[in-house]
Structures are given as C-alpha cells and as structure tokens.
PDB file of C-alpha atoms in Angstrom:
ATOM      1  CA  GLY A 148      39.927 -13.955 165.301  1.00  0.00           C
ATOM      2  CA  VAL A 149      39.841 -16.121 162.312  1.00  0.00           C
ATOM      3  CA  ARG A 150      41.649 -19.460 161.905  1.00  0.00           C
ATOM      4  CA  GLY A 151      45.086 -19.415 162.469  1.00  0.00           C
ATOM      5  CA  ALA A 152      45.045 -16.736 165.674  1.00  0.00           C
ATOM      6  CA  TYR A 153      46.823 -17.572 168.584  1.00  0.00           C
ATOM      7  CA  SER A 154      43.483 -18.146 170.477  1.00  0.00           C
ATOM      8  CA  GLU A 155      42.879 -21.100 168.215  1.00  0.00           C
ATOM      9  CA  SER A 156      46.225 -22.483 169.265  1.00  0.00           C
ATOM     10  CA  ALA A 157      45.322 -21.828 172.916  1.00  0.00           C
ATOM     11  CA  ALA A 158      41.975 -23.397 172.382  1.00  0.00           C
ATOM     12  CA  GLU A 159      43.801 -26.515 170.991  1.00  0.00           C
ATOM     13  CA  LYS A 160      46.127 -26.668 174.042  1.00  0.00           C
ATOM     14  CA  ALA A 161      43.045 -26.419 176.322  1.00  0.00           C
ATOM     15  CA  TYR A 162      40.794 -28.943 174.415  1.00  0.00           C
ATOM     16  CA  PRO A 163      43.017 -31.254 172.357  1.00  0.00           C
ATOM     17  CA  ASN A 164      41.188 -32.166 169.083  1.00  0.00           C
ATOM     18  CA  CYS A 165      38.567 -29.739 169.590  1.00  0.00           C
ATOM     19  CA  GLU A 166      36.316 -28.253 166.832  1.00  0.00           C
ATOM     20  CA  ALA A 167      37.716 -24.677 167.094  1.00  0.00           C
ATOM     21  CA  VAL A 168      34.939 -21.921 166.067  1.00  0.00           C
ATOM     22  CA  PRO A 169      36.235 -18.394 165.143  1.00  0.00           C
ATOM     23  CA  CYS A 170      34.613 -15.299 166.417  1.00  0.00           C
ATOM     24  CA  GLU A 171      35.338 -11.956 164.968  1.00  0.00           C
ATOM     25  CA  GLN A 172      34.467 -10.304 168.315  1.00  0.00           C
ATOM     26  CA  PHE A 173      35.107 -10.994 172.132  1.00  0.00           C
ATOM     27  CA  ASP A 174      31.211 -10.488 172.512  1.00  0.00           C
ATOM     28  CA  THR A 175      30.458 -12.846 170.047  1.00  0.00           C
ATOM     29  CA  ALA A 176      32.276 -15.802 171.770  1.00  0.00           C
ATOM     30  CA  PHE A 177      30.338 -15.213 174.900  1.00  0.00           C
ATOM     31  CA  GLU A 178      27.139 -15.104 173.518  1.00  0.00           C
ATOM     32  CA  ALA A 179      28.056 -18.184 171.394  1.00  0.00           C
ATOM     33  CA  VAL A 180      28.693 -20.107 174.890  1.00  0.00           C
ATOM     34  CA  GLU A 181      25.305 -18.622 176.320  1.00  0.00           C
ATOM     35  CA  ARG A 182      23.341 -19.428 173.408  1.00  0.00           C
ATOM     36  CA  TRP A 183      24.431 -23.326 173.237  1.00  0.00           C
ATOM     37  CA  LEU A 184      26.153 -22.898 169.602  1.00  0.00           C
ATOM     38  CA  VAL A 185      29.501 -24.049 171.469  1.00  0.00           C
ATOM     39  CA  ASP A 186      30.585 -25.599 174.546  1.00  0.00           C
ATOM     40  CA  ARG A 187      33.276 -23.582 175.372  1.00  0.00           C
ATOM     41  CA  ALA A 188      35.124 -20.307 174.865  1.00  0.00           C
ATOM     42  CA  VAL A 189      38.862 -19.635 175.051  1.00  0.00           C
ATOM     43  CA  LEU A 190      39.523 -15.633 175.351  1.00  0.00           C
ATOM     44  CA  PRO A 191      42.940 -13.865 176.062  1.00  0.00           C
ATOM     45  CA  ILE A 192      42.901 -12.171 179.737  1.00  0.00           C
ATOM     46  CA  GLU A 193      46.510 -10.572 179.816  1.00  0.00           C
ATOM     47  CA  ASN A 194      49.766 -10.610 178.157  1.00  0.00           C
ATOM     48  CA  SER A 195      53.123 -10.600 179.800  1.00  0.00           C
ATOM     49  CA  LEU A 196      54.225  -7.548 177.764  1.00  0.00           C
ATOM     50  CA  GLY A 197      50.944  -5.725 176.814  1.00  0.00           C
ATOM     51  CA  GLY A 198      49.095  -6.096 180.102  1.00  0.00           C
ATOM     52  CA  SER A 199      45.569  -6.678 180.724  1.00  0.00           C
ATOM     53  CA  ILE A 200      42.856  -7.266 178.046  1.00  0.00           C
ATOM     54  CA  HIS A 201      40.200  -4.608 179.795  1.00  0.00           C
ATOM     55  CA  ARG A 202      37.292  -5.673 177.296  1.00  0.00           C
ATOM     56  CA  ASN A 203      37.122  -9.188 178.290  1.00  0.00           C
ATOM     57  CA  TYR A 204      37.224  -7.909 182.092  1.00  0.00           C
ATOM     58  CA  ASP A 205      34.247  -5.943 181.652  1.00  0.00           C
ATOM     59  CA  LEU A 206      32.500  -8.896 179.659  1.00  0.00           C
ATOM     60  CA  LEU A 207      33.118 -11.186 182.623  1.00  0.00           C
ATOM     61  CA  LEU A 208      31.109  -9.169 184.727  1.00  0.00           C
ATOM     62  CA  ARG A 209      28.284  -8.331 181.893  1.00  0.00           C
ATOM     63  CA  HIS A 210      27.804 -12.253 181.272  1.00  0.00           C
ATOM     64  CA  ARG A 211      27.049 -14.867 183.553  1.00  0.00           C
ATOM     65  CA  LEU A 212      29.852 -17.488 182.240  1.00  0.00           C
ATOM     66  CA  HIS A 213      31.914 -19.290 184.806  1.00  0.00           C
ATOM     67  CA  ILE A 214      35.851 -19.547 184.644  1.00  0.00           C
ATOM     68  CA  VAL A 215      36.784 -23.485 184.432  1.00  0.00           C
ATOM     69  CA  GLY A 216      40.241 -23.183 183.463  1.00  0.00           C
ATOM     70  CA  GLU A 217      43.273 -21.203 182.127  1.00  0.00           C
ATOM     71  CA  VAL A 218      45.965 -21.601 179.591  1.00  0.00           C
ATOM     72  CA  LYS A 219      49.294 -20.193 179.193  1.00  0.00           C
ATOM     73  CA  PHE A 220      50.785 -19.784 175.832  1.00  0.00           C
ATOM     74  CA  ALA A 221      53.899 -18.463 174.509  1.00  0.00           C
ATOM     75  CA  VAL A 222      53.350 -16.031 171.614  1.00  0.00           C
ATOM     76  CA  ARG A 223      56.132 -16.305 168.775  1.00  0.00           C
ATOM     77  CA  HIS A 224      55.294 -13.623 166.135  1.00  0.00           C
ATOM     78  CA  CYS A 225      56.466 -14.388 162.568  1.00  0.00           C
ATOM     79  CA  LEU A 226      56.541 -11.820 159.724  1.00  0.00           C
ATOM     80  CA  LEU A 227      54.659 -13.035 156.560  1.00  0.00           C
ATOM     81  CA  ALA A 228      54.655 -12.388 153.101  1.00  0.00           C
ATOM     82  CA  ASN A 229      53.052 -13.748 149.912  1.00  0.00           C
ATOM     83  CA  PRO A 230      55.503 -16.209 147.890  1.00  0.00           C
ATOM     84  CA  GLY A 231      57.935 -14.269 145.824  1.00  0.00           C
ATOM     85  CA  VAL A 232      58.104 -11.318 148.087  1.00  0.00           C
ATOM     86  CA  LYS A 233      61.279 -10.491 150.102  1.00  0.00           C
ATOM     87  CA  VAL A 234      61.815  -8.366 153.286  1.00  0.00           C
ATOM     88  CA  GLU A 235      63.269  -5.535 151.094  1.00  0.00           C
ATOM     89  CA  ASP A 236      59.980  -5.511 149.108  1.00  0.00           C
ATOM     90  CA  LEU A 237      57.905  -4.379 151.842  1.00  0.00           C
ATOM     91  CA  LYS A 238      56.728  -0.925 152.498  1.00  0.00           C
ATOM     92  CA  ARG A 239      54.232  -1.663 155.255  1.00  0.00           C
ATOM     93  CA  VAL A 240      53.181  -4.508 157.775  1.00  0.00           C
ATOM     94  CA  LEU A 241      49.609  -5.369 159.003  1.00  0.00           C
ATOM     95  CA  SER A 242      48.515  -6.988 162.422  1.00  0.00           C
ATOM     96  CA  HIS A 243      46.693  -6.191 165.576  1.00  0.00           C
ATOM     97  CA  PRO A 244      47.722  -3.197 167.686  1.00  0.00           C
ATOM     98  CA  GLN A 245      49.387  -5.241 170.290  1.00  0.00           C
ATOM     99  CA  ALA A 246      51.439  -7.563 168.067  1.00  0.00           C
ATOM    100  CA  LEU A 247      52.789  -4.623 166.227  1.00  0.00           C
ATOM    101  CA  ALA A 248      53.932  -2.967 169.429  1.00  0.00           C
ATOM    102  CA  GLN A 249      55.459  -6.224 170.764  1.00  0.00           C
ATOM    103  CA  CYS A 250      57.670  -6.379 167.549  1.00  0.00           C
ATOM    104  CA  GLU A 251      58.518  -2.557 167.575  1.00  0.00           C
ATOM    105  CA  ASN A 252      62.277  -2.737 167.395  1.00  0.00           C
ATOM    106  CA  THR A 253      62.308  -5.233 164.532  1.00  0.00           C
ATOM    107  CA  LEU A 254      59.797  -3.136 162.524  1.00  0.00           C
ATOM    108  CA  THR A 255      61.547   0.027 163.147  1.00  0.00           C
ATOM    109  CA  LYS A 256      64.844  -1.290 162.121  1.00  0.00           C
ATOM    110  CA  LEU A 257      63.236  -2.414 158.875  1.00  0.00           C
ATOM    111  CA  GLY A 258      61.533   0.644 158.105  1.00  0.00           C
ATOM    112  CA  LEU A 259      58.203  -0.481 157.884  1.00  0.00           C
ATOM    113  CA  VAL A 260      54.640   1.449 158.269  1.00  0.00           C
ATOM    114  CA  ARG A 261      52.287  -0.309 160.464  1.00  0.00           C
ATOM    115  CA  GLU A 262      48.617  -0.692 159.881  1.00  0.00           C
ATOM    116  CA  ALA A 263      46.586  -1.958 162.752  1.00  0.00           C
ATOM    117  CA  VAL A 264      44.040  -4.470 161.972  1.00  0.00           C
ATOM    118  CA  ASP A 265      41.403  -6.583 164.174  1.00  0.00           C
ATOM    119  CA  ASP A 266      43.571  -9.667 164.642  1.00  0.00           C
ATOM    120  CA  THR A 267      46.912 -11.238 163.735  1.00  0.00           C
ATOM    121  CA  ALA A 268      45.401 -14.228 161.633  1.00  0.00           C
ATOM    122  CA  GLY A 269      42.931 -11.829 160.062  1.00  0.00           C
ATOM    123  CA  ALA A 270      46.022  -9.978 158.787  1.00  0.00           C
ATOM    124  CA  ALA A 271      47.607 -12.682 157.266  1.00  0.00           C
ATOM    125  CA  LYS A 272      44.406 -13.940 155.453  1.00  0.00           C
ATOM    126  CA  TYR A 273      44.063 -10.177 154.085  1.00  0.00           C
ATOM    127  CA  VAL A 274      47.674 -10.290 152.820  1.00  0.00           C
ATOM    128  CA  SER A 275      46.868 -13.563 151.103  1.00  0.00           C
ATOM    129  CA  PHE A 276      43.620 -13.074 149.578  1.00  0.00           C
ATOM    130  CA  GLU A 277      44.445  -9.446 148.286  1.00  0.00           C
ATOM    131  CA  GLN A 278      47.917 -10.930 146.885  1.00  0.00           C
ATOM    132  CA  LEU A 279      49.699  -7.799 148.235  1.00  0.00           C
ATOM    133  CA  LYS A 280      53.260  -7.544 147.199  1.00  0.00           C
ATOM    134  CA  ASP A 281      54.164  -4.646 149.298  1.00  0.00           C
ATOM    135  CA  ALA A 282      52.864  -5.576 152.536  1.00  0.00           C
ATOM    136  CA  GLY A 283      53.524  -8.412 154.975  1.00  0.00           C
ATOM    137  CA  ALA A 284      51.737  -9.544 158.092  1.00  0.00           C
ATOM    138  CA  VAL A 285      52.871 -10.321 161.849  1.00  0.00           C
ATOM    139  CA  ALA A 286      51.233 -13.477 162.716  1.00  0.00           C
ATOM    140  CA  SER A 287      51.589 -17.266 163.696  1.00  0.00           C
ATOM    141  CA  SER A 288      53.455 -19.658 161.787  1.00  0.00           C
ATOM    142  CA  SER A 289      49.868 -21.756 161.937  1.00  0.00           C
ATOM    143  CA  ALA A 290      48.583 -18.537 159.966  1.00  0.00           C
ATOM    144  CA  ALA A 291      51.453 -18.883 157.278  1.00  0.00           C
ATOM    145  CA  ALA A 292      50.621 -22.332 156.710  1.00  0.00           C
ATOM    146  CA  ILE A 293      46.772 -21.858 156.501  1.00  0.00           C
ATOM    147  CA  TYR A 294      46.664 -18.613 154.340  1.00  0.00           C
ATOM    148  CA  GLY A 295      49.792 -19.973 152.093  1.00  0.00           C
ATOM    149  CA  LEU A 296      52.299 -17.151 153.232  1.00  0.00           C
ATOM    150  CA  ASN A 297      56.203 -17.406 153.615  1.00  0.00           C
ATOM    151  CA  ILE A 298      57.891 -16.732 156.799  1.00  0.00           C
ATOM    152  CA  LEU A 299      60.483 -13.942 156.145  1.00  0.00           C
ATOM    153  CA  ALA A 300      61.508 -13.854 159.849  1.00  0.00           C
ATOM    154  CA  GLU A 301      60.863 -15.731 162.960  1.00  0.00           C
ATOM    155  CA  ASP A 302      60.557 -14.681 166.512  1.00  0.00           C
ATOM    156  CA  ILE A 303      60.493 -10.902 165.890  1.00  0.00           C
ATOM    157  CA  GLN A 304      58.845 -10.135 169.299  1.00  0.00           C
ATOM    158  CA  ASP A 305      61.276  -7.692 171.180  1.00  0.00           C
ATOM    159  CA  ASP A 306      61.050  -9.641 174.320  1.00  0.00           C
ATOM    160  CA  CYS A 307      61.316 -13.636 174.175  1.00  0.00           C
ATOM    161  CA  ASP A 308      58.832 -13.980 177.332  1.00  0.00           C
ATOM    162  CA  ASN A 309      55.942 -12.985 175.441  1.00  0.00           C
ATOM    163  CA  VAL A 310      53.427 -15.068 177.151  1.00  0.00           C
ATOM    164  CA  THR A 311      49.283 -14.783 176.955  1.00  0.00           C
ATOM    165  CA  ARG A 312      47.069 -16.128 179.512  1.00  0.00           C
ATOM    166  CA  PHE A 313      43.814 -17.500 178.251  1.00  0.00           C
ATOM    167  CA  LEU A 314      40.688 -18.292 180.101  1.00  0.00           C
ATOM    168  CA  MET A 315      38.237 -21.315 179.653  1.00  0.00           C
ATOM    169  CA  LEU A 316      34.364 -20.450 180.170  1.00  0.00           C
ATOM    170  CA  ALA A 317      31.781 -22.572 180.539  1.00  0.00           C
ATOM    171  CA  ARG A 318      27.861 -21.924 181.281  1.00  0.00           C
ATOM    172  CA  GLU A 319      28.485 -23.941 184.420  1.00  0.00           C
ATOM    173  CA  PRO A 320      31.384 -23.903 186.699  1.00  0.00           C
ATOM    174  CA  ILE A 321      33.516 -26.858 187.639  1.00  0.00           C
ATOM    175  CA  ILE A 322      33.608 -28.671 190.945  1.00  0.00           C
ATOM    176  CA  PRO A 323      36.804 -27.422 192.960  1.00  0.00           C
ATOM    177  CA  GLY A 324      39.165 -29.753 194.265  1.00  0.00           C
ATOM    178  CA  THR A 325      42.220 -29.868 196.575  1.00  0.00           C
ATOM    179  CA  ASP A 326      44.085 -32.585 194.559  1.00  0.00           C
ATOM    180  CA  ARG A 327      46.156 -29.791 192.820  1.00  0.00           C
ATOM    181  CA  PRO A 328      46.808 -26.240 192.731  1.00  0.00           C
ATOM    182  CA  PHE A 329      43.702 -24.298 192.252  1.00  0.00           C
ATOM    183  CA  LYS A 330      43.209 -20.530 191.472  1.00  0.00           C
ATOM    184  CA  THR A 331      40.013 -18.501 192.059  1.00  0.00           C
ATOM    185  CA  SER A 332      39.053 -15.321 190.354  1.00  0.00           C
ATOM    186  CA  ILE A 333      36.618 -12.839 192.176  1.00  0.00           C
ATOM    187  CA  VAL A 334      35.303  -9.424 191.488  1.00  0.00           C
ATOM    188  CA  PHE A 335      34.043  -7.152 194.103  1.00  0.00           C
ATOM    189  CA  SER A 336      33.292  -3.382 195.123  1.00  0.00           C
ATOM    190  CA  LEU A 337      33.917  -1.231 198.181  1.00  0.00           C
ATOM    191  CA  GLU A 338      32.476   1.814 199.925  1.00  0.00           C
ATOM    192  CA  GLU A 339      34.849   4.595 199.822  1.00  0.00           C
ATOM    193  CA  GLY A 340      36.731   5.351 202.740  1.00  0.00           C
ATOM    194  CA  PRO A 341      40.539   5.497 203.988  1.00  0.00           C
ATOM    195  CA  GLY A 342      41.930   2.181 204.316  1.00  0.00           C
ATOM    196  CA  VAL A 343      38.966  -0.099 202.917  1.00  0.00           C
ATOM    197  CA  LEU A 344      40.952  -1.767 200.073  1.00  0.00           C
ATOM    198  CA  PHE A 345      43.928  -2.324 202.355  1.00  0.00           C
ATOM    199  CA  LYS A 346      41.292  -4.206 204.862  1.00  0.00           C
ATOM    200  CA  ALA A 347      39.914  -6.013 201.714  1.00  0.00           C
ATOM    201  CA  LEU A 348      43.396  -7.294 200.608  1.00  0.00           C
ATOM    202  CA  ALA A 349      44.156  -8.264 204.310  1.00  0.00           C
ATOM    203  CA  VAL A 350      41.487 -11.029 204.496  1.00  0.00           C
ATOM    204  CA  PHE A 351      43.662 -12.921 202.077  1.00  0.00           C
ATOM    205  CA  ALA A 352      47.014 -11.948 203.825  1.00  0.00           C
ATOM    206  CA  LEU A 353      45.924 -12.989 207.376  1.00  0.00           C
ATOM    207  CA  ARG A 354      45.201 -16.532 205.876  1.00  0.00           C
ATOM    208  CA  GLN A 355      48.792 -16.718 203.943  1.00  0.00           C
ATOM    209  CA  ILE A 356      46.877 -16.853 200.587  1.00  0.00           C
ATOM    210  CA  ASN A 357      48.953 -15.529 197.830  1.00  0.00           C
ATOM    211  CA  LEU A 358      47.367 -12.984 195.397  1.00  0.00           C
ATOM    212  CA  THR A 359      48.600 -13.254 191.871  1.00  0.00           C
ATOM    213  CA  LYS A 360      46.641 -10.409 190.086  1.00  0.00           C
ATOM    214  CA  ILE A 361      44.704  -7.303 191.231  1.00  0.00           C
ATOM    215  CA  GLU A 362      42.962  -5.197 188.381  1.00  0.00           C
ATOM    216  CA  SER A 363      40.592  -2.442 188.903  1.00  0.00           C
ATOM    217  CA  ARG A 364      37.910  -1.093 186.526  1.00  0.00           C
ATOM    218  CA  PRO A 365      35.775   1.579 186.796  1.00  0.00           C
ATOM    219  CA  LEU A 366      31.898   0.761 187.890  1.00  0.00           C
ATOM    220  CA  ARG A 367      30.205   1.351 184.463  1.00  0.00           C
ATOM    221  CA  ASN A 368      26.777   1.961 185.808  1.00  0.00           C
ATOM    222  CA  GLN A 369      27.697   4.691 188.340  1.00  0.00           C
ATOM    223  CA  PRO A 370      31.528   5.667 187.739  1.00  0.00           C
ATOM    224  CA  LEU A 371      31.408   8.784 189.351  1.00  0.00           C
ATOM    225  CA  ARG A 372      29.929   9.394 192.909  1.00  0.00           C
ATOM    226  CA  SER A 373      29.669  12.886 194.932  1.00  0.00           C
ATOM    227  CA  SER A 374      31.759  13.045 197.953  1.00  0.00           C
ATOM    228  CA  ASP A 375      30.218  13.680 201.141  1.00  0.00           C
ATOM    229  CA  ASP A 376      32.992  15.800 202.554  1.00  0.00           C
ATOM    230  CA  ASN A 377      34.078  19.307 202.336  1.00  0.00           C
ATOM    231  CA  SER A 378      37.453  18.595 200.787  1.00  0.00           C
ATOM    232  CA  GLY A 379      36.960  20.393 197.516  1.00  0.00           C
ATOM    233  CA  PHE A 380      36.915  17.231 195.502  1.00  0.00           C
ATOM    234  CA  GLY A 381      33.438  16.837 194.416  1.00  0.00           C
ATOM    235  CA  LYS A 382      33.087  13.492 192.452  1.00  0.00           C
ATOM    236  CA  TYR A 383      35.538  10.282 192.379  1.00  0.00           C
ATOM    237  CA  PHE A 384      35.500   7.010 190.722  1.00  0.00           C
ATOM    238  CA  ASP A 385      33.552   3.895 192.026  1.00  0.00           C
ATOM    239  CA  TYR A 386      35.702   0.795 191.358  1.00  0.00           C
ATOM    240  CA  LEU A 387      35.184  -2.864 190.698  1.00  0.00           C
ATOM    241  CA  PHE A 388      38.234  -5.033 191.767  1.00  0.00           C
ATOM    242  CA  TYR A 389      39.178  -8.387 189.995  1.00  0.00           C
ATOM    243  CA  VAL A 390      41.616 -10.642 192.098  1.00  0.00           C
ATOM    244  CA  ASP A 391      42.931 -13.916 191.213  1.00  0.00           C
ATOM    245  CA  PHE A 392      44.331 -15.806 194.591  1.00  0.00           C
ATOM    246  CA  GLU A 393      46.086 -19.083 194.749  1.00  0.00           C
ATOM    247  CA  ALA A 394      43.274 -21.263 196.497  1.00  0.00           C
ATOM    248  CA  SER A 395      40.681 -23.550 195.691  1.00  0.00           C
ATOM    249  CA  MET A 396      36.968 -22.769 196.784  1.00  0.00           C
ATOM    250  CA  ALA A 397      36.853 -26.394 198.471  1.00  0.00           C
ATOM    251  CA  ASP A 398      39.640 -24.811 200.907  1.00  0.00           C
ATOM    252  CA  GLN A 399      38.220 -23.763 204.272  1.00  0.00           C
ATOM    253  CA  LYS A 400      40.715 -20.725 204.328  1.00  0.00           C
ATOM    254  CA  ALA A 401      39.467 -19.416 200.915  1.00  0.00           C
ATOM    255  CA  GLN A 402      35.875 -19.705 202.080  1.00  0.00           C
ATOM    256  CA  ASN A 403      36.606 -18.042 205.454  1.00  0.00           C
ATOM    257  CA  ALA A 404      38.696 -15.323 203.639  1.00  0.00           C
ATOM    258  CA  LEU A 405      35.546 -14.603 201.151  1.00  0.00           C
ATOM    259  CA  ARG A 406      32.829 -14.603 204.215  1.00  0.00           C
ATOM    260  CA  HIS A 407      34.915 -12.161 205.841  1.00  0.00           C
ATOM    261  CA  LEU A 408      35.180  -9.716 202.588  1.00  0.00           C
ATOM    262  CA  LYS A 409      31.512  -9.803 202.445  1.00  0.00           C
ATOM    263  CA  GLU A 410      31.479  -8.214 205.669  1.00  0.00           C
ATOM    264  CA  PHE A 411      32.190  -4.656 204.174  1.00  0.00           C
ATOM    265  CA  ALA A 412      32.295  -5.260 200.172  1.00  0.00           C
ATOM    266  CA  THR A 413      29.178  -3.954 198.667  1.00  0.00           C
ATOM    267  CA  PHE A 414      29.369  -6.556 195.938  1.00  0.00           C
ATOM    268  CA  LEU A 415      31.295  -9.577 195.506  1.00  0.00           C
ATOM    269  CA  ARG A 416      31.007 -12.488 192.787  1.00  0.00           C
ATOM    270  CA  VAL A 417      33.159 -15.732 192.281  1.00  0.00           C
ATOM    271  CA  LEU A 418      33.828 -15.864 188.741  1.00  0.00           C
ATOM    272  CA  GLY A 419      35.586 -19.566 188.746  1.00  0.00           C
ATOM    273  CA  SER A 420      37.831 -21.655 190.844  1.00  0.00           C
ATOM    274  CA  TYR A 421      39.794 -23.831 188.480  1.00  0.00           C
ATOM    275  CA  PRO A 422      43.276 -25.615 188.147  1.00  0.00           C
ATOM    276  CA  ILE A 423      46.354 -23.442 187.573  1.00  0.00           C
ATOM    277  CA  ASP A 424      48.228 -23.648 184.386  1.00  0.00           C
ATOM    278  CA  THR A 425      51.744 -24.749 185.130  1.00  0.00           C
ATOM    279  CA  THR A 426      52.781 -25.423 181.589  1.00  0.00           C
ATOM    280  CA  ILE A 427      53.803 -22.827 178.660  1.00  0.00           C
ATOM    281  CA  VAL A 428      53.582 -24.439 175.207  1.00  0.00           C
ATOM    282  CA  PRO A 429      55.930 -22.487 172.862  1.00  0.00           C
TER     283      PRO A 429
END
C-alpha cells in the first residue's frame, strides 16, 4: 500500500526509525528484497477477523526469502473525510475489502455504499486528492494525518480484538536461538492415503511441540491427481500444508520432528525460525 497503510505502521514497529518503502503489490515487495532494493519486507499473513492472506502464502513458496521475524499489530479503523464534510454528507465509503468487512455493522448503520479499492491508505489518498465531498474512507489515524483528512469516527471495527500478524522477510535466514521463545514455519506435501496427515502432525505431538497454525493450499503445478482405486472418484486435490510450531530449529526436538516428517513427506521446506512477538501495539 501507499504511505499510511497498516503495513507501514507494522514495519515501524518491527524496525524503529526505518525508511519504509511503499509497494503497490505483495509481489513487488518480495521482488524488492530479492533485487537488493530494500533490506526487509514486512507483509501481512493473517488477521484475527479476516483469516489468512492466501496470496502471501503462495508467494512464500514461489520466492526464496526467509522469515526472520513476526509482528502483531492491533488494527484500529477510522472513518475519514475531507475537512468540512460531516457524517450525514457521506453517501459512500472507500477502503480495502477486508477493512470494509471488518466495519460491517457501523457502515450498515450509517447507510453507506461500500466501494472496494486496493488498500486502506490508498482510499484515504484518493478521497483527499479528489476532494470528494460525498465519500469517506476507512483507514488509520496515520493516513488521516498524512492526507489531511478529518477523523469522523474512531474504532469503527465490529470487533475490538482486530489483530493482523505480519511477517518480516529477508534474503538470508537468522541463526535461531534458545534464549527466548521461537517459532518455526514450514511447508510440506504428502502422498495421498488414509491417516497420512495424522501421521505428519503426530511427529510434533509425540515431542510435545505446540502447533499454532496449519494452512492448506492446493499444489499449483499439479492441483489434481488421478485416483488409483475404483472408488468412482476420478481426481482429487494435492495440497501443500503450511505449519507454524512453537520451537526453535536450534532445539533438538524440532530437528528430530522434521527428520521424522521427512520420512514420508514428498516435499519439505523450512520457511524460517524466528522469535515470537509477544506484544501487540494498539
């Protein structure tokens, strides 16, 4: 997104006093790190209300960047408009689709028509630059300050516990330690068969390793595979499984778990082993 996006605030939390470089698309951020144009990328991966950002899961596999940290950021949506514009003057509101969905109750009460755009701060910028009098934007208070908009209402999200988790990505991995809580993210695929996923997850349960997330995505290169039996089901999906677990790759039990998983996984890659963010900035 442009300046004032929540990703910029997350980047500033992750790297205080950094120079934040806006990227219009997620792909562009990955490429900027790979081409040495920037040192790190800070990208959203999941939201407590909207769920996973599937595009970034797919890009993690497509690119060879490493997860070196995470940031949890409390999202506080505001209703913004140009100076002099009142709530009763508004007929429509612009924002990212997820932001609009997260403010469903408030926007319905106000009777505003929703218009989806690429990002929250981009909506604020457009409302400001076009000097719109009948339209507002759902964005951050930072975006209001940057684009000279007034805050008509604060904390308009339906749920106060609206937290987005961001990943910090770099060209090289960090050296995992055991001095503080660490998390490891992996992706793997499995042969089709009864109980195979159960066996995969059991390698962690047997070692008392806590899983914090599991996400499945169809394997893009060969999403469908023919069935070998005569059950009448001709094709089924092949999946990639993304798993986060609470252990450092410096921990022997984590290494043993992945060694066990490799015995029957058809593909396995460690995306990163990094410190857990235990703070949430409002």
